[in-house]
PDB file of N, CA and C in Angstrom:
ATOM      1  N   MET H 209     -77.599 -18.781 -33.321  1.00  0.00           N
ATOM      2  CA  MET H 209     -77.817 -19.989 -33.428  1.00  0.00           C
ATOM      3  C   MET H 209     -76.239 -20.281 -34.523  1.00  0.00           C
ATOM      4  N   ARG H 210     -75.353 -21.620 -33.686  1.00  0.00           N
ATOM      5  CA  ARG H 210     -74.232 -22.038 -34.234  1.00  0.00           C
ATOM      6  C   ARG H 210     -74.916 -22.200 -35.436  1.00  0.00           C
ATOM      7  N   LYS H 211     -73.527 -22.542 -36.320  1.00  0.00           N
ATOM      8  CA  LYS H 211     -74.438 -24.068 -37.739  1.00  0.00           C
ATOM      9  C   LYS H 211     -73.120 -24.963 -37.432  1.00  0.00           C
ATOM     10  N   LYS H 212     -73.707 -26.427 -37.720  1.00  0.00           N
ATOM     11  CA  LYS H 212     -72.746 -27.297 -37.443  1.00  0.00           C
ATOM     12  C   LYS H 212     -72.434 -27.430 -39.160  1.00  0.00           C
ATOM     13  N   PHE H 213     -71.583 -27.458 -39.528  1.00  0.00           N
ATOM     14  CA  PHE H 213     -70.933 -27.689 -40.949  1.00  0.00           C
ATOM     15  C   PHE H 213     -70.198 -29.359 -41.365  1.00  0.00           C
ATOM     16  N   PRO H 214     -70.341 -29.348 -42.428  1.00  0.00           N
ATOM     17  CA  PRO H 214     -69.960 -30.854 -42.482  1.00  0.00           C
ATOM     18  C   PRO H 214     -68.091 -31.038 -42.041  1.00  0.00           C
ATOM     19  N   ARG H 215     -67.779 -32.139 -42.041  1.00  0.00           N
ATOM     20  CA  ARG H 215     -66.687 -32.494 -41.565  1.00  0.00           C
ATOM     21  C   ARG H 215     -65.533 -31.934 -42.721  1.00  0.00           C
ATOM     22  N   SER H 216     -65.809 -31.852 -43.932  1.00  0.00           N
ATOM     23  CA  SER H 216     -64.946 -31.419 -45.016  1.00  0.00           C
ATOM     24  C   SER H 216     -64.696 -30.108 -44.998  1.00  0.00           C
ATOM     25  N   VAL H 217     -65.267 -29.333 -44.225  1.00  0.00           N
ATOM     26  CA  VAL H 217     -65.616 -27.756 -43.865  1.00  0.00           C
ATOM     27  C   VAL H 217     -64.277 -27.011 -43.018  1.00  0.00           C
ATOM     28  N   TYR H 218     -64.229 -28.261 -41.884  1.00  0.00           N
ATOM     29  CA  TYR H 218     -63.235 -27.890 -40.674  1.00  0.00           C
ATOM     30  C   TYR H 218     -62.231 -28.411 -41.386  1.00  0.00           C
ATOM     31  N   GLN H 219     -62.056 -29.227 -42.024  1.00  0.00           N
ATOM     32  CA  GLN H 219     -60.571 -30.643 -43.059  1.00  0.00           C
ATOM     33  C   GLN H 219     -59.871 -28.790 -43.849  1.00  0.00           C
ATOM     34  N   ASN H 220     -60.667 -28.301 -44.010  1.00  0.00           N
ATOM     35  CA  ASN H 220     -60.707 -27.455 -45.086  1.00  0.00           C
ATOM     36  C   ASN H 220     -60.356 -26.119 -44.569  1.00  0.00           C
ATOM     37  N   ILE H 221     -60.382 -25.903 -42.794  1.00  0.00           N
ATOM     38  CA  ILE H 221     -59.790 -25.126 -42.648  1.00  0.00           C
ATOM     39  C   ILE H 221     -58.271 -24.850 -41.726  1.00  0.00           C
ATOM     40  N   LEU H 222     -58.412 -26.721 -41.378  1.00  0.00           N
ATOM     41  CA  LEU H 222     -57.151 -26.580 -40.904  1.00  0.00           C
ATOM     42  C   LEU H 222     -56.336 -26.832 -42.221  1.00  0.00           C
ATOM     43  N   PHE H 223     -56.366 -27.254 -43.338  1.00  0.00           N
ATOM     44  CA  PHE H 223     -55.797 -26.983 -44.256  1.00  0.00           C
ATOM     45  C   PHE H 223     -55.510 -25.758 -44.438  1.00  0.00           C
ATOM     46  N   ARG H 224     -56.318 -24.744 -44.146  1.00  0.00           N
ATOM     47  CA  ARG H 224     -56.006 -23.222 -44.472  1.00  0.00           C
ATOM     48  C   ARG H 224     -55.043 -23.048 -43.310  1.00  0.00           C
ATOM     49  N   GLN H 225     -54.879 -23.183 -42.537  1.00  0.00           N
ATOM     50  CA  GLN H 225     -53.923 -23.047 -41.472  1.00  0.00           C
ATOM     51  C   GLN H 225     -52.787 -23.441 -41.156  1.00  0.00           C
ATOM     52  N   GLN H 226     -52.770 -24.721 -42.163  1.00  0.00           N
ATOM     53  CA  GLN H 226     -51.130 -25.090 -42.582  1.00  0.00           C
ATOM     54  C   GLN H 226     -51.438 -26.165 -41.059  1.00  0.00           C
ATOM     55  N   HIS H 227     -53.085 -26.275 -40.252  1.00  0.00           N
ATOM     56  CA  HIS H 227     -52.512 -27.768 -39.332  1.00  0.00           C
ATOM     57  C   HIS H 227     -52.207 -27.191 -38.393  1.00  0.00           C
ATOM     58  N   LYS H 228     -51.726 -25.609 -38.300  1.00  0.00           N
ATOM     59  CA  LYS H 228     -51.315 -24.713 -36.902  1.00  0.00           C
ATOM     60  C   LYS H 228     -52.317 -24.355 -35.928  1.00  0.00           C
ATOM     61  N   CYS H 229     -52.235 -24.748 -34.944  1.00  0.00           N
ATOM     62  CA  CYS H 229     -53.137 -23.717 -34.256  1.00  0.00           C
ATOM     63  C   CYS H 229     -53.254 -22.197 -34.245  1.00  0.00           C
ATOM     64  N   ALA H 230     -54.040 -21.614 -34.367  1.00  0.00           N
ATOM     65  CA  ALA H 230     -54.791 -19.841 -34.621  1.00  0.00           C
ATOM     66  C   ALA H 230     -54.190 -19.478 -33.606  1.00  0.00           C
ATOM     67  N   CYS H 231     -53.862 -19.523 -32.797  1.00  0.00           N
ATOM     68  CA  CYS H 231     -53.835 -18.168 -31.673  1.00  0.00           C
ATOM     69  C   CYS H 231     -52.392 -18.064 -31.891  1.00  0.00           C
ATOM     70  N   GLY H 232     -51.230 -18.208 -32.673  1.00  0.00           N
ATOM     71  CA  GLY H 232     -50.237 -17.767 -32.885  1.00  0.00           C
ATOM     72  C   GLY H 232     -49.173 -18.492 -32.048  1.00  0.00           C
ATOM     73  N   CYS H 233     -49.315 -19.428 -31.253  1.00  0.00           N
ATOM     74  CA  CYS H 233     -48.382 -20.528 -30.687  1.00  0.00           C
ATOM     75  C   CYS H 233     -47.398 -21.442 -32.130  1.00  0.00           C
ATOM     76  N   GLY H 234     -48.007 -21.351 -32.934  1.00  0.00           N
ATOM     77  CA  GLY H 234     -47.237 -22.484 -34.128  1.00  0.00           C
ATOM     78  C   GLY H 234     -47.110 -23.587 -33.635  1.00  0.00           C
ATOM     79  N   GLU H 235     -47.870 -24.133 -32.635  1.00  0.00           N
ATOM     80  CA  GLU H 235     -48.433 -25.454 -32.794  1.00  0.00           C
ATOM     81  C   GLU H 235     -48.925 -26.715 -33.336  1.00  0.00           C
ATOM     82  N   PHE H 236     -48.642 -27.715 -33.698  1.00  0.00           N
ATOM     83  CA  PHE H 236     -49.270 -28.405 -34.503  1.00  0.00           C
ATOM     84  C   PHE H 236     -50.876 -29.065 -34.039  1.00  0.00           C
ATOM     85  N   LEU H 237     -51.169 -28.879 -34.865  1.00  0.00           N
ATOM     86  CA  LEU H 237     -52.990 -29.616 -34.427  1.00  0.00           C
ATOM     87  C   LEU H 237     -52.471 -31.269 -35.388  1.00  0.00           C
ATOM     88  N   LEU H 238     -52.536 -31.879 -34.264  1.00  0.00           N
ATOM     89  CA  LEU H 238     -52.347 -33.251 -34.926  1.00  0.00           C
ATOM     90  C   LEU H 238     -53.704 -34.329 -35.148  1.00  0.00           C
ATOM     91  N   PRO H 239     -53.285 -35.083 -36.699  1.00  0.00           N
ATOM     92  CA  PRO H 239     -54.772 -36.273 -36.429  1.00  0.00           C
ATOM     93  C   PRO H 239     -54.576 -36.470 -35.049  1.00  0.00           C
ATOM     94  N   GLY H 240     -56.395 -36.945 -35.136  1.00  0.00           N
ATOM     95  CA  GLY H 240     -56.292 -37.805 -33.854  1.00  0.00           C
ATOM     96  C   GLY H 240     -56.361 -37.305 -32.630  1.00  0.00           C
ATOM     97  N   GLU H 241     -55.969 -35.837 -32.331  1.00  0.00           N
ATOM     98  CA  GLU H 241     -56.075 -34.904 -30.958  1.00  0.00           C
ATOM     99  C   GLU H 241     -57.332 -34.052 -31.136  1.00  0.00           C
ATOM    100  N   PRO H 242     -57.772 -33.231 -30.145  1.00  0.00           N
ATOM    101  CA  PRO H 242     -59.387 -32.726 -29.830  1.00  0.00           C
ATOM    102  C   PRO H 242     -58.573 -31.712 -30.525  1.00  0.00           C
ATOM    103  N   VAL H 243     -59.567 -30.989 -31.123  1.00  0.00           N
ATOM    104  CA  VAL H 243     -59.431 -29.622 -32.315  1.00  0.00           C
ATOM    105  C   VAL H 243     -60.771 -28.724 -31.754  1.00  0.00           C
ATOM    106  N   HIS H 244     -60.804 -27.163 -31.151  1.00  0.00           N
ATOM    107  CA  HIS H 244     -61.654 -26.559 -31.458  1.00  0.00           C
ATOM    108  C   HIS H 244     -61.722 -25.167 -31.898  1.00  0.00           C
ATOM    109  N   PHE H 245     -62.806 -24.922 -32.909  1.00  0.00           N
ATOM    110  CA  PHE H 245     -63.259 -23.982 -33.788  1.00  0.00           C
ATOM    111  C   PHE H 245     -63.623 -22.768 -33.000  1.00  0.00           C
ATOM    112  N   ASP H 246     -63.488 -21.728 -33.390  1.00  0.00           N
ATOM    113  CA  ASP H 246     -63.557 -20.747 -32.801  1.00  0.00           C
ATOM    114  C   ASP H 246     -64.404 -19.270 -33.866  1.00  0.00           C
ATOM    115  N   HIS H 247     -64.879 -18.051 -33.803  1.00  0.00           N
ATOM    116  CA  HIS H 247     -65.485 -17.434 -34.421  1.00  0.00           C
ATOM    117  C   HIS H 247     -64.203 -16.247 -34.621  1.00  0.00           C
ATOM    118  N   CYS H 248     -63.225 -16.110 -35.497  1.00  0.00           N
ATOM    119  CA  CYS H 248     -62.654 -14.666 -35.898  1.00  0.00           C
ATOM    120  C   CYS H 248     -63.207 -13.728 -34.690  1.00  0.00           C
ATOM    121  N   VAL H 249     -64.327 -13.317 -35.627  1.00  0.00           N
ATOM    122  CA  VAL H 249     -65.015 -11.813 -35.060  1.00  0.00           C
ATOM    123  C   VAL H 249     -66.265 -12.967 -33.928  1.00  0.00           C
ATOM    124  N   ALA H 250     -66.358 -12.070 -33.425  1.00  0.00           N
ATOM    125  CA  ALA H 250     -67.009 -13.337 -32.532  1.00  0.00           C
ATOM    126  C   ALA H 250     -68.588 -13.376 -32.745  1.00  0.00           C
ATOM    127  N   LEU H 251     -69.740 -14.125 -32.676  1.00  0.00           N
ATOM    128  CA  LEU H 251     -70.875 -13.812 -33.050  1.00  0.00           C
ATOM    129  C   LEU H 251     -71.795 -12.064 -32.591  1.00  0.00           C
ATOM    130  N   HIS H 252     -71.246 -12.069 -31.185  1.00  0.00           N
ATOM    131  CA  HIS H 252     -71.929 -11.369 -30.720  1.00  0.00           C
ATOM    132  C   HIS H 252     -71.538  -9.952 -30.750  1.00  0.00           C
ATOM    133  N   LEU H 253     -70.801  -9.745 -31.899  1.00  0.00           N
ATOM    134  CA  LEU H 253     -69.470  -8.629 -32.481  1.00  0.00           C
ATOM    135  C   LEU H 253     -70.298  -8.605 -33.646  1.00  0.00           C
ATOM    136  N   GLY H 254     -71.072  -9.055 -34.474  1.00  0.00           N
ATOM    137  CA  GLY H 254     -71.235  -9.053 -35.700  1.00  0.00           C
ATOM    138  C   GLY H 254     -70.726 -10.084 -36.832  1.00  0.00           C
ATOM    139  N   GLY H 255     -70.332 -10.882 -35.890  1.00  0.00           N
ATOM    140  CA  GLY H 255     -68.914 -12.280 -37.401  1.00  0.00           C
ATOM    141  C   GLY H 255     -70.196 -12.436 -37.755  1.00  0.00           C
ATOM    142  N   GLU H 256     -69.911 -13.424 -38.792  1.00  0.00           N
ATOM    143  CA  GLU H 256     -70.906 -14.049 -39.617  1.00  0.00           C
ATOM    144  C   GLU H 256     -70.477 -15.646 -39.155  1.00  0.00           C
ATOM    145  N   ASP H 257     -71.751 -16.822 -39.089  1.00  0.00           N
ATOM    146  CA  ASP H 257     -70.758 -18.088 -38.685  1.00  0.00           C
ATOM    147  C   ASP H 257     -70.760 -18.305 -39.978  1.00  0.00           C
ATOM    148  N   HIS H 258     -70.099 -18.219 -40.766  1.00  0.00           N
ATOM    149  CA  HIS H 258     -69.448 -18.632 -41.872  1.00  0.00           C
ATOM    150  C   HIS H 258     -67.652 -19.860 -41.613  1.00  0.00           C
ATOM    151  N   PRO H 259     -67.710 -20.438 -42.449  1.00  0.00           N
ATOM    152  CA  PRO H 259     -66.431 -20.840 -41.769  1.00  0.00           C
ATOM    153  C   PRO H 259     -65.417 -19.837 -42.866  1.00  0.00           C
ATOM    154  N   ASP H 260     -65.698 -19.361 -43.633  1.00  0.00           N
ATOM    155  CA  ASP H 260     -64.227 -17.514 -43.513  1.00  0.00           C
ATOM    156  C   ASP H 260     -64.515 -17.331 -41.929  1.00  0.00           C
ATOM    157  N   ASN H 261     -64.761 -17.363 -41.844  1.00  0.00           N
ATOM    158  CA  ASN H 261     -65.293 -16.864 -39.745  1.00  0.00           C
ATOM    159  C   ASN H 261     -64.815 -17.491 -38.876  1.00  0.00           C
ATOM    160  N   LEU H 262     -63.815 -18.925 -39.361  1.00  0.00           N
ATOM    161  CA  LEU H 262     -63.927 -19.481 -38.153  1.00  0.00           C
ATOM    162  C   LEU H 262     -62.547 -20.444 -38.094  1.00  0.00           C
ATOM    163  N   ARG H 263     -61.962 -20.341 -37.286  1.00  0.00           N
ATOM    164  CA  ARG H 263     -60.308 -20.745 -37.131  1.00  0.00           C
ATOM    165  C   ARG H 263     -60.268 -22.065 -35.899  1.00  0.00           C
ATOM    166  N   ALA H 264     -59.270 -23.074 -36.333  1.00  0.00           N
ATOM    167  CA  ALA H 264     -59.068 -24.187 -35.044  1.00  0.00           C
ATOM    168  C   ALA H 264     -57.952 -23.707 -34.369  1.00  0.00           C
ATOM    169  N   LEU H 265     -57.888 -24.279 -32.910  1.00  0.00           N
ATOM    170  CA  LEU H 265     -57.493 -23.805 -31.822  1.00  0.00           C
ATOM    171  C   LEU H 265     -57.395 -25.127 -31.202  1.00  0.00           C
ATOM    172  N   LEU H 266     -55.771 -25.095 -30.160  1.00  0.00           N
ATOM    173  CA  LEU H 266     -55.793 -26.208 -29.198  1.00  0.00           C
ATOM    174  C   LEU H 266     -57.005 -26.095 -28.272  1.00  0.00           C
ATOM    175  N   PRO H 267     -57.209 -26.410 -27.735  1.00  0.00           N
ATOM    176  CA  PRO H 267     -58.435 -26.876 -26.432  1.00  0.00           C
ATOM    177  C   PRO H 267     -58.435 -25.910 -25.538  1.00  0.00           C
ATOM    178  N   GLU H 268     -56.953 -25.961 -24.745  1.00  0.00           N
ATOM    179  CA  GLU H 268     -56.344 -25.230 -23.406  1.00  0.00           C
ATOM    180  C   GLU H 268     -56.612 -23.835 -24.237  1.00  0.00           C
ATOM    181  N   HIS H 269     -55.791 -23.463 -25.882  1.00  0.00           N
ATOM    182  CA  HIS H 269     -55.883 -22.466 -26.272  1.00  0.00           C
ATOM    183  C   HIS H 269     -57.036 -21.733 -26.545  1.00  0.00           C
ATOM    184  N   HIS H 270     -58.286 -22.474 -27.106  1.00  0.00           N
ATOM    185  CA  HIS H 270     -59.248 -21.712 -27.089  1.00  0.00           C
ATOM    186  C   HIS H 270     -60.086 -21.198 -25.801  1.00  0.00           C
ATOM    187  N   MET H 271     -59.746 -22.484 -24.386  1.00  0.00           N
ATOM    188  CA  MET H 271     -60.355 -21.717 -23.096  1.00  0.00           C
ATOM    189  C   MET H 271     -59.926 -20.342 -23.096  1.00  0.00           C
ATOM    190  N   ALA H 272     -58.798 -20.317 -22.973  1.00  0.00           N
ATOM    191  CA  ALA H 272     -57.526 -19.180 -22.602  1.00  0.00           C
ATOM    192  C   ALA H 272     -58.715 -17.946 -23.758  1.00  0.00           C
ATOM    193  N   VAL H 273     -58.455 -17.424 -25.039  1.00  0.00           N
ATOM    194  CA  VAL H 273     -59.152 -17.107 -25.549  1.00  0.00           C
ATOM    195  C   VAL H 273     -60.086 -16.404 -25.084  1.00  0.00           C
ATOM    196  N   THR H 274     -61.209 -17.259 -24.822  1.00  0.00           N
ATOM    197  CA  THR H 274     -62.758 -17.362 -24.572  1.00  0.00           C
ATOM    198  C   THR H 274     -62.977 -16.785 -23.237  1.00  0.00           C
ATOM    199  N   VAL H 275     -62.183 -16.905 -21.791  1.00  0.00           N
ATOM    200  CA  VAL H 275     -61.490 -16.144 -20.680  1.00  0.00           C
ATOM    201  C   VAL H 275     -61.497 -14.842 -21.189  1.00  0.00           C
ATOM    202  N   ARG H 276     -59.966 -14.839 -22.482  1.00  0.00           N
ATOM    203  CA  ARG H 276     -59.965 -13.133 -22.664  1.00  0.00           C
ATOM    204  C   ARG H 276     -60.700 -12.168 -22.508  1.00  0.00           C
ATOM    205  N   GLN H 277     -61.785 -12.718 -23.829  1.00  0.00           N
ATOM    206  CA  GLN H 277     -62.887 -12.168 -24.525  1.00  0.00           C
ATOM    207  C   GLN H 277     -64.544 -11.986 -23.369  1.00  0.00           C
ATOM    208  N   ALA H 278     -64.216 -12.536 -22.382  1.00  0.00           N
ATOM    209  CA  ALA H 278     -65.363 -12.845 -21.226  1.00  0.00           C
ATOM    210  C   ALA H 278     -64.797 -11.440 -20.945  1.00  0.00           C
ATOM    211  N   LYS H 279     -63.702 -11.467 -20.116  1.00  0.00           N
ATOM    212  CA  LYS H 279     -63.304 -10.407 -19.246  1.00  0.00           C
ATOM    213  C   LYS H 279     -63.152  -9.437 -20.295  1.00  0.00           C
ATOM    214  N   ALA H 280     -63.175  -9.196 -21.340  1.00  0.00           N
ATOM    215  CA  ALA H 280     -63.329  -7.871 -21.831  1.00  0.00           C
ATOM    216  C   ALA H 280     -64.948  -7.262 -22.084  1.00  0.00           C
ATOM    217  N   ARG H 281     -65.501  -8.315 -22.128  1.00  0.00           N
ATOM    218  CA  ARG H 281     -67.118  -8.240 -22.397  1.00  0.00           C
ATOM    219  C   ARG H 281     -67.995  -7.774 -21.007  1.00  0.00           C
ATOM    220  N   ALA H 282     -66.984  -8.256 -20.031  1.00  0.00           N
ATOM    221  CA  ALA H 282     -67.395  -7.774 -18.878  1.00  0.00           C
ATOM    222  C   ALA H 282     -67.432  -6.467 -18.171  1.00  0.00           C
ATOM    223  N   LYS H 283     -65.844  -5.784 -18.661  1.00  0.00           N
ATOM    224  CA  LYS H 283     -65.474  -5.029 -18.563  1.00  0.00           C
ATOM    225  C   LYS H 283     -66.174  -3.409 -18.789  1.00  0.00           C
ATOM    226  N   VAL H 284     -67.133  -4.045 -20.365  1.00  0.00           N
ATOM    227  CA  VAL H 284     -67.301  -3.369 -21.323  1.00  0.00           C
ATOM    228  C   VAL H 284     -68.620  -3.082 -20.648  1.00  0.00           C
ATOM    229  N   LYS H 285     -68.974  -3.920 -20.090  1.00  0.00           N
ATOM    230  CA  LYS H 285     -70.395  -3.386 -19.797  1.00  0.00           C
ATOM    231  C   LYS H 285     -70.381  -2.856 -18.678  1.00  0.00           C
ATOM    232  N   ARG H 286     -69.145  -2.964 -17.313  1.00  0.00           N
ATOM    233  CA  ARG H 286     -69.441  -2.438 -16.407  1.00  0.00           C
ATOM    234  C   ARG H 286     -69.021  -0.887 -16.602  1.00  0.00           C
ATOM    235  N   ILE H 287     -68.297  -0.573 -17.853  1.00  0.00           N
ATOM    236  CA  ILE H 287     -68.480   0.813 -18.121  1.00  0.00           C
ATOM    237  C   ILE H 287     -69.243   1.231 -18.477  1.00  0.00           C
ATOM    238  N   VAL H 288     -70.664   0.549 -19.231  1.00  0.00           N
ATOM    239  CA  VAL H 288     -71.465   1.404 -19.933  1.00  0.00           C
ATOM    240  C   VAL H 288     -72.332   1.371 -18.743  1.00  0.00           C
ATOM    241  N   VAL H 289     -72.315   0.913 -17.730  1.00  0.00           N
ATOM    242  CA  VAL H 289     -73.094   0.486 -16.454  1.00  0.00           C
ATOM    243  C   VAL H 289     -72.858   1.705 -15.722  1.00  0.00           C
ATOM    244  N   LYS H 290     -72.134   1.819 -15.821  1.00  0.00           N
ATOM    245  CA  LYS H 290     -71.278   3.020 -15.021  1.00  0.00           C
ATOM    246  C   LYS H 290     -71.195   4.213 -15.036  1.00  0.00           C
ATOM    247  N   HIS H 291     -71.100   4.724 -16.550  1.00  0.00           N
ATOM    248  CA  HIS H 291     -71.414   6.149 -17.149  1.00  0.00           C
ATOM    249  C   HIS H 291     -72.787   6.228 -17.910  1.00  0.00           C
ATOM    250  N   GLY H 292     -73.531   5.432 -17.880  1.00  0.00           N
ATOM    251  CA  GLY H 292     -74.767   5.102 -18.660  1.00  0.00           C
ATOM    252  C   GLY H 292     -74.774   5.735 -19.588  1.00  0.00           C
ATOM    253  N   LEU H 293     -73.903   5.107 -20.517  1.00  0.00           N
ATOM    254  CA  LEU H 293     -73.390   4.948 -21.724  1.00  0.00           C
ATOM    255  C   LEU H 293     -74.311   4.507 -22.729  1.00  0.00           C
ATOM    256  N   LYS H 294     -75.535   3.879 -21.920  1.00  0.00           N
ATOM    257  CA  LYS H 294     -76.119   2.931 -23.186  1.00  0.00           C
ATOM    258  C   LYS H 294     -77.354   3.958 -23.587  1.00  0.00           C
ATOM    259  N   LYS H 295     -77.973   4.102 -24.750  1.00  0.00           N
ATOM    260  CA  LYS H 295     -79.243   4.702 -24.734  1.00  0.00           C
ATOM    261  C   LYS H 295     -80.702   4.180 -24.019  1.00  0.00           C
ATOM    262  N   PRO H 296     -81.222   5.148 -23.652  1.00  0.00           N
ATOM    263  CA  PRO H 296     -82.551   4.523 -22.844  1.00  0.00           C
ATOM    264  C   PRO H 296     -83.300   3.993 -24.077  1.00  0.00           C
ATOM    265  N   ARG H 297     -84.250   2.666 -24.327  1.00  0.00           N
ATOM    266  CA  ARG H 297     -85.122   2.148 -24.885  1.00  0.00           C
ATOM    267  C   ARG H 297     -86.534   2.916 -25.257  1.00  0.00           C
ATOM    268  N   LEU H 298     -86.689   3.356 -26.078  1.00  0.00           N
ATOM    269  CA  LEU H 298     -87.687   3.988 -26.422  1.00  0.00           C
ATOM    270  C   LEU H 298     -89.504   2.707 -26.341  1.00  0.00           C
ATOM    271  N   ASN H 299     -90.207   3.466 -26.232  1.00  0.00           N
ATOM    272  CA  ASN H 299     -91.128   2.748 -26.400  1.00  0.00           C
ATOM    273  C   ASN H 299     -91.766   2.893 -27.490  1.00  0.00           C
ATOM    274  N   ALA H 300     -93.037   2.525 -27.944  1.00  0.00           N
ATOM    275  CA  ALA H 300     -93.551   2.381 -29.238  1.00  0.00           C
ATOM    276  C   ALA H 300     -94.055   3.647 -29.967  1.00  0.00           C
ATOM    277  N   LYS H 301     -94.945   4.369 -28.439  1.00  0.00           N
ATOM    278  CA  LYS H 301     -95.269   5.497 -28.818  1.00  0.00           C
ATOM    279  C   LYS H 301     -94.120   6.428 -28.906  1.00  0.00           C
ATOM    280  N   GLU H 302     -93.142   6.586 -27.925  1.00  0.00           N
ATOM    281  CA  GLU H 302     -92.131   7.394 -28.071  1.00  0.00           C
ATOM    282  C   GLU H 302     -90.897   7.445 -29.581  1.00  0.00           C
ATOM    283  N   ARG H 303     -91.269   5.700 -30.030  1.00  0.00           N
ATOM    284  CA  ARG H 303     -90.817   5.640 -31.633  1.00  0.00           C
ATOM    285  C   ARG H 303     -91.172   6.577 -32.307  1.00  0.00           C
ATOM    286  N   ALA H 304     -92.489   6.001 -32.415  1.00  0.00           N
ATOM    287  CA  ALA H 304     -93.310   6.846 -33.437  1.00  0.00           C
ATOM    288  C   ALA H 304     -93.303   8.191 -33.269  1.00  0.00           C
ATOM    289  N   LEU H 305     -93.159   8.904 -32.571  1.00  0.00           N
ATOM    290  CA  LEU H 305     -92.977  10.550 -32.673  1.00  0.00           C
ATOM    291  C   LEU H 305     -91.906  11.064 -32.988  1.00  0.00           C
ATOM    292  N   ALA H 306     -90.751  10.036 -32.274  1.00  0.00           N
ATOM    293  CA  ALA H 306     -89.176  10.329 -33.166  1.00  0.00           C
ATOM    294  C   ALA H 306     -89.697  10.058 -34.575  1.00  0.00           C
ATOM    295  N   ARG H 307     -90.043   8.881 -35.190  1.00  0.00           N
ATOM    296  CA  ARG H 307     -89.976   8.646 -36.832  1.00  0.00           C
ATOM    297  C   ARG H 307     -90.994  10.056 -37.345  1.00  0.00           C
ATOM    298  N   ILE H 308     -91.570  10.659 -36.835  1.00  0.00           N
ATOM    299  CA  ILE H 308     -92.538  11.434 -37.219  1.00  0.00           C
ATOM    300  C   ILE H 308     -91.916  13.064 -37.626  1.00  0.00           C
ATOM    301  N   GLN H 309     -90.665  13.053 -36.154  1.00  0.00           N
ATOM    302  CA  GLN H 309     -90.078  14.433 -36.203  1.00  0.00           C
ATOM    303  C   GLN H 309     -89.134  14.530 -37.376  1.00  0.00           C
ATOM    304  N   ARG H 310     -88.499  13.039 -37.323  1.00  0.00           N
ATOM    305  CA  ARG H 310     -87.686  12.684 -38.598  1.00  0.00           C
ATOM    306  C   ARG H 310     -87.443  13.273 -39.513  1.00  0.00           C
ATOM    307  N   TYR H 311     -89.634  12.960 -40.327  1.00  0.00           N
ATOM    308  CA  TYR H 311     -89.721  12.927 -41.293  1.00  0.00           C
ATOM    309  C   TYR H 311     -90.022  14.096 -41.847  1.00  0.00           C
ATOM    310  N   ARG H 312     -90.616  15.013 -40.469  1.00  0.00           N
ATOM    311  CA  ARG H 312     -90.631  16.507 -40.962  1.00  0.00           C
ATOM    312  C   ARG H 312     -89.564  17.347 -40.990  1.00  0.00           C
ATOM    313  N   GLU H 313     -88.318  16.605 -40.572  1.00  0.00           N
ATOM    314  CA  GLU H 313     -87.380  17.417 -40.663  1.00  0.00           C
ATOM    315  C   GLU H 313     -86.408  17.140 -41.658  1.00  0.00           C
ATOM    316  N   MET H 314     -87.120  16.460 -43.078  1.00  0.00           N
ATOM    317  CA  MET H 314     -86.262  16.022 -43.840  1.00  0.00           C
ATOM    318  C   MET H 314     -86.991  16.997 -45.523  1.00  0.00           C
ATOM    319  N   PRO H 315     -85.721  17.760 -45.833  1.00  0.00           N
ATOM    320  CA  PRO H 315     -85.655  18.726 -46.958  1.00  0.00           C
ATOM    321  C   PRO H 315     -86.811  18.235 -47.779  1.00  0.00           C
TER     322      PRO H 315
END
């Protein structure tokens, strides 16, 4: 779940970026205009919900980034399903047996 940070944290992020959009376009994020905050490393990829992992973007640039990320996730999912790359989930009994087997193989 995403955290809600105090206003000062968001102001520090803008200051850190010199009030420029983090997508690389170099456009300034002007006071009073809407600003979106995005995770540099997405949460579903193991990124932390921490101010150091946040960046400020213009709303339209944030939408473009989100669309690109969604397309990439969908492609990975299609490849995993098509080629059966996902490990089958073990039930409780199978997990216990695997644990016992690993224990027996220990030196």
